[in-house]
One Martini backbone bead per residue (centre of mass of N, CA, C, O) as a GRO file, in nm:
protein
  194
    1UNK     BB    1   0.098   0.041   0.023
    2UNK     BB    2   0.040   0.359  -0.088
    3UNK     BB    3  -0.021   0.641  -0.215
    4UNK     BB    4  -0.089   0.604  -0.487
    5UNK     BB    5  -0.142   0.315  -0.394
    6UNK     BB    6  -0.387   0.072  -0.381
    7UNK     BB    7  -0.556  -0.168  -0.310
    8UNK     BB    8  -0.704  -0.362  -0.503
    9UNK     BB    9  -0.993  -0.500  -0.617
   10UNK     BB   10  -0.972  -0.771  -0.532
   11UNK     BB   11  -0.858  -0.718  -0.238
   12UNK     BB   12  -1.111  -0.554  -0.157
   13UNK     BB   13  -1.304  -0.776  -0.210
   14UNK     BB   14  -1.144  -0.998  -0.001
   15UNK     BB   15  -1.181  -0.812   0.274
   16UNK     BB   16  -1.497  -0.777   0.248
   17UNK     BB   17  -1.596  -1.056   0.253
   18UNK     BB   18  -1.484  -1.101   0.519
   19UNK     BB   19  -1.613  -0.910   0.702
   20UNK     BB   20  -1.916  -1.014   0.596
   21UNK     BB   21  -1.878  -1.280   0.747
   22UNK     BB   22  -1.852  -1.186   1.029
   23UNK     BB   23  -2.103  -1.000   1.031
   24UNK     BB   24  -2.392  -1.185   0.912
   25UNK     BB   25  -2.455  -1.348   1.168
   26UNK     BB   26  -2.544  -1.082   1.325
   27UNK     BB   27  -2.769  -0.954   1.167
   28UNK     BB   28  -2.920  -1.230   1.180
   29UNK     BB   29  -2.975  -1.192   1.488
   30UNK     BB   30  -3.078  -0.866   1.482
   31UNK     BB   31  -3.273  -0.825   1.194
   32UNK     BB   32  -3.069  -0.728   0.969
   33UNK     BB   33  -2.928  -0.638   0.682
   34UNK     BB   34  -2.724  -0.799   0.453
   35UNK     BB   35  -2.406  -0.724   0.305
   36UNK     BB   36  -2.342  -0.567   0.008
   37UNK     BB   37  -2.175  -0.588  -0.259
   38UNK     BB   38  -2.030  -0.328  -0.449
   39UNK     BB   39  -1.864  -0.098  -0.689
   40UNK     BB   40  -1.930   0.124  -0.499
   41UNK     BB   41  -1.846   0.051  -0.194
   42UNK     BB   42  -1.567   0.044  -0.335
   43UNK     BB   43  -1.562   0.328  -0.459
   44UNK     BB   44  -1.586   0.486  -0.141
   45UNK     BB   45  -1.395   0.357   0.035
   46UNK     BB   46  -1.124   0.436  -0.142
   47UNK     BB   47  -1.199   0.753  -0.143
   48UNK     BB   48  -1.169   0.737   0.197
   49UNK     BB   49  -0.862   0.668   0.191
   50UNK     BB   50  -0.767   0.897   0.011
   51UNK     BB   51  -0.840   1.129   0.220
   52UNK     BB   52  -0.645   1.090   0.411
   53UNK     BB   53  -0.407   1.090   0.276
   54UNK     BB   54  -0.467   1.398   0.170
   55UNK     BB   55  -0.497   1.490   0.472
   56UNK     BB   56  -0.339   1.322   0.702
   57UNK     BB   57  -0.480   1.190   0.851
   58UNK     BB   58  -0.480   1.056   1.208
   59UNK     BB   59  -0.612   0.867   1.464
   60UNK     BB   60  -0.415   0.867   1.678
   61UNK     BB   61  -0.412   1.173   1.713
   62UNK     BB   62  -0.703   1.286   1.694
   63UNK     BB   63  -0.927   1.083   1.796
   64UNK     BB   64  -1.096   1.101   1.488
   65UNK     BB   65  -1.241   1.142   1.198
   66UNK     BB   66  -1.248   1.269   0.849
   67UNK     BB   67  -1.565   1.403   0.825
   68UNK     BB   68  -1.533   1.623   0.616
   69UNK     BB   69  -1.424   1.423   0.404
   70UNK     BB   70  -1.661   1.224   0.462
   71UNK     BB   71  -1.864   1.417   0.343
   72UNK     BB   72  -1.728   1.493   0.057
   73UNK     BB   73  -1.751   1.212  -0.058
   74UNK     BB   74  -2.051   1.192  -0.046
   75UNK     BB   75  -2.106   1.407  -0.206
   76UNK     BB   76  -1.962   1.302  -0.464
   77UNK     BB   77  -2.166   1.042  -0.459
   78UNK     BB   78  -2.495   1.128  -0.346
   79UNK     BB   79  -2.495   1.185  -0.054
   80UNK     BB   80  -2.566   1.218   0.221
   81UNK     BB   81  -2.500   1.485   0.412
   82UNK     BB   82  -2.324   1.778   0.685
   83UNK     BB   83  -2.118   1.909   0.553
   84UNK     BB   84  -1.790   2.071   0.558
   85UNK     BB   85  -1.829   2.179   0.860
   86UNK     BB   86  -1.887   1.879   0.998
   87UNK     BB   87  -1.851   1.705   1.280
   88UNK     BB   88  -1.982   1.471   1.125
   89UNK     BB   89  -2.037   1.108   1.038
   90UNK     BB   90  -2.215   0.806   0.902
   91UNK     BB   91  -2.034   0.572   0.727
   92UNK     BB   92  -1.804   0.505   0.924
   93UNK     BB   93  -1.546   0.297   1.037
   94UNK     BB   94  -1.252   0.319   1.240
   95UNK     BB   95  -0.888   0.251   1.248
   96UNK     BB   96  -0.588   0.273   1.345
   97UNK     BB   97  -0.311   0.208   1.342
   98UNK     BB   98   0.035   0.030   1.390
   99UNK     BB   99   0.218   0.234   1.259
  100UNK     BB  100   0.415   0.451   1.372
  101UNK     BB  101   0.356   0.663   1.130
  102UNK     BB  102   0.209   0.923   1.036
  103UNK     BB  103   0.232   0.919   0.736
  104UNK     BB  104   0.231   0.863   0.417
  105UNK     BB  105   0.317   0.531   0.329
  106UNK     BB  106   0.500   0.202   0.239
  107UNK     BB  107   0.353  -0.085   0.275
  108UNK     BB  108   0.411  -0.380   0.414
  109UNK     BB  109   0.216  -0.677   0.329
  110UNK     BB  110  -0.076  -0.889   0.346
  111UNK     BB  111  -0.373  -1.011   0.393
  112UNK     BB  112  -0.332  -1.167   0.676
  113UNK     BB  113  -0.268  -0.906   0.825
  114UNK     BB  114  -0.519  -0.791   0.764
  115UNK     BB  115  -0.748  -0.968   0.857
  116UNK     BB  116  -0.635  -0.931   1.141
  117UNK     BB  117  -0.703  -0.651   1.179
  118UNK     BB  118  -1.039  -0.692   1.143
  119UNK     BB  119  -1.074  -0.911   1.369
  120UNK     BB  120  -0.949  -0.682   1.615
  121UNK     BB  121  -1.109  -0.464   1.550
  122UNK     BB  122  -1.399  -0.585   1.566
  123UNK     BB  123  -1.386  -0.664   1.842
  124UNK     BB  124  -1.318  -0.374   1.998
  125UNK     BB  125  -1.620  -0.277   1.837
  126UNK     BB  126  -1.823  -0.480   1.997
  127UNK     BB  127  -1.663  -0.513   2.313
  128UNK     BB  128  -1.488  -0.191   2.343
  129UNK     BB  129  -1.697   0.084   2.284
  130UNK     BB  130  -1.776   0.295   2.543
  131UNK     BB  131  -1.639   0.539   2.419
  132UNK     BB  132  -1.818   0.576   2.133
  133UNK     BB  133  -2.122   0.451   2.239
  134UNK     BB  134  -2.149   0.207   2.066
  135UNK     BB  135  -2.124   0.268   1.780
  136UNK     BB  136  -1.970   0.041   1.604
  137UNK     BB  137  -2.153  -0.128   1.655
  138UNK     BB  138  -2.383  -0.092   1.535
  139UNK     BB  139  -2.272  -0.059   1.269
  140UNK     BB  140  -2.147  -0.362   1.249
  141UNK     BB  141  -2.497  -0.467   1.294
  142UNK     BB  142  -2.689  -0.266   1.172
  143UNK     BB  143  -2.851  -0.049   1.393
  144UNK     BB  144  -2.794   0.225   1.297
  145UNK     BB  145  -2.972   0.135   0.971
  146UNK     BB  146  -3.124  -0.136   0.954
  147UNK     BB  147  -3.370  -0.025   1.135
  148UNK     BB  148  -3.464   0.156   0.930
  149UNK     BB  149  -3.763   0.257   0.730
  150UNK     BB  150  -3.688   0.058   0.434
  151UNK     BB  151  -3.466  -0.100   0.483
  152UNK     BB  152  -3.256  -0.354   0.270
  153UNK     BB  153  -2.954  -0.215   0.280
  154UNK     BB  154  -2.623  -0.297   0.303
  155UNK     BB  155  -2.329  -0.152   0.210
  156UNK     BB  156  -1.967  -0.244   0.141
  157UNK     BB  157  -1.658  -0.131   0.251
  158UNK     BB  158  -1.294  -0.215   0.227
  159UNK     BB  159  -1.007  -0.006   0.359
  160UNK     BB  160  -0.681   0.060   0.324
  161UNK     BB  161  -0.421   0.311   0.423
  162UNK     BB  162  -0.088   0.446   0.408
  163UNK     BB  163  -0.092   0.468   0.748
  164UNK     BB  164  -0.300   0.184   0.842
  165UNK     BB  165  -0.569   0.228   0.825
  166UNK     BB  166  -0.951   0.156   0.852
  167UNK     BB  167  -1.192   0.093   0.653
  168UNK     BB  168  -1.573   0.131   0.722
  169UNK     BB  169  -1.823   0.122   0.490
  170UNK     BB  170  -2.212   0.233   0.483
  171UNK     BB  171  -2.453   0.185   0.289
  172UNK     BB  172  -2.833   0.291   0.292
  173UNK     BB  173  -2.945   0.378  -0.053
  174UNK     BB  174  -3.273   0.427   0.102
  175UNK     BB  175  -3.192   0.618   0.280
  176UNK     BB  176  -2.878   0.834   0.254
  177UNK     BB  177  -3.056   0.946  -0.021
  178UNK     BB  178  -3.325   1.140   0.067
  179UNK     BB  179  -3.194   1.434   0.131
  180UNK     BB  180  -3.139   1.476  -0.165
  181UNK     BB  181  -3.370   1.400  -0.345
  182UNK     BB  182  -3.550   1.670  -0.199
  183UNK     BB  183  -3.311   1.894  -0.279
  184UNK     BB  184  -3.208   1.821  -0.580
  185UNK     BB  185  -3.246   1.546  -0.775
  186UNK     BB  186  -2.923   1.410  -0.820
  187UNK     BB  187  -2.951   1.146  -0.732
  188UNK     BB  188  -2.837   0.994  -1.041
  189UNK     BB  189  -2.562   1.142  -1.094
  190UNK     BB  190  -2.427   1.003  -0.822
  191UNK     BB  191  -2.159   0.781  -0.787
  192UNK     BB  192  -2.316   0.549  -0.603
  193UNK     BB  193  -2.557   0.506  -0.881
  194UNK     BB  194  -2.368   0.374  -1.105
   0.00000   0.00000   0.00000
């Protein structure tokens, strides 16, 4: 992984799909909808880890998302979102680094140490989120968006960046684009529906 080069698409649907696998026992023993992976899902993923990249966002510093971020990739995407200058996003659940670089480098890594990452970072946000409110964890279980009327789907996408964070991205279709079609009837056109 470097900054310019991110993982494949092969290598992005085969983490996706490994998280999926995790997490749809889950879903099913909660009653919310199983994670369908899809093009959107995954090119909405990878550009909110290049938006980290491009903004050298660090969680490990900030102990934060970088919201503005993926609010601007949302909105590119034709999805609802909380507006530029918001600290404040829905679609993202995130782990930090274990690299102790700062900046955007290249990693050197394999499959199975991401997936191993995926699996550490998951136990940690099911079973030890109660700093985050456990966002995470309802994230990760489908109930933060699962649960709402006429939600029938959620679209899954697993990216790391040149830091070395996680980003695990969820999207609503029918949910997330609601205040969008309302106020400019513009998601035809986004990035995400295409």
């Amino acid at each position: 992984i470097t900054p310019t080069q991110s993982l494949s698409e092969a290598q992005e649907i085969e983490l996706t799909q490994y998280a999926a696998k995790l997490l749809d026992p889950l879903h099913e023993l909660a009653g919310t909808p199983k994670y369908v992976i899809n093009k959107a899902s995954l090119a909405f993923a990878k550009s909110v880890a290049e938006r980290y990249d491009q903004d050298k966002w660090n969680i490990n510093e900030t102990a934060d998302h970088d919201c503005k971020g993926v609010n601007a990739v949302a909105a590119d995407y034709g999805l609802d979102n909380f507006g530029p200058d918001y600290d404040m996003q829905s679609y993202e659940s995130a782990s930090g680094s274990y690299e102790d670089n700062e900046e955007p480098h290249t990693i050197n890594t394999n499959m199975d140490t991401l997936k191993q990452r995926i699996y550490e970072n998951f136990t940690y946000m099911l079973f030890d989120d109660a700093g985050s409110d456990w966002g995470h964890a309802l994230d990760l279980t489908g109930l933060f968006k699962g649960n709402k009327k006429g939600v029938t789907e959620l679209d899954l996408g697993v990216m790391f960046d040149s830091i070395g964070q996680m980003h695990i991205l969820t999207v609503a279709p029918n949910y997330d684009t609601w205040s969008t079609i309302w106020q400019t009837g513009a998601i035809k056109n986004g990035k995400f529906q295409q």
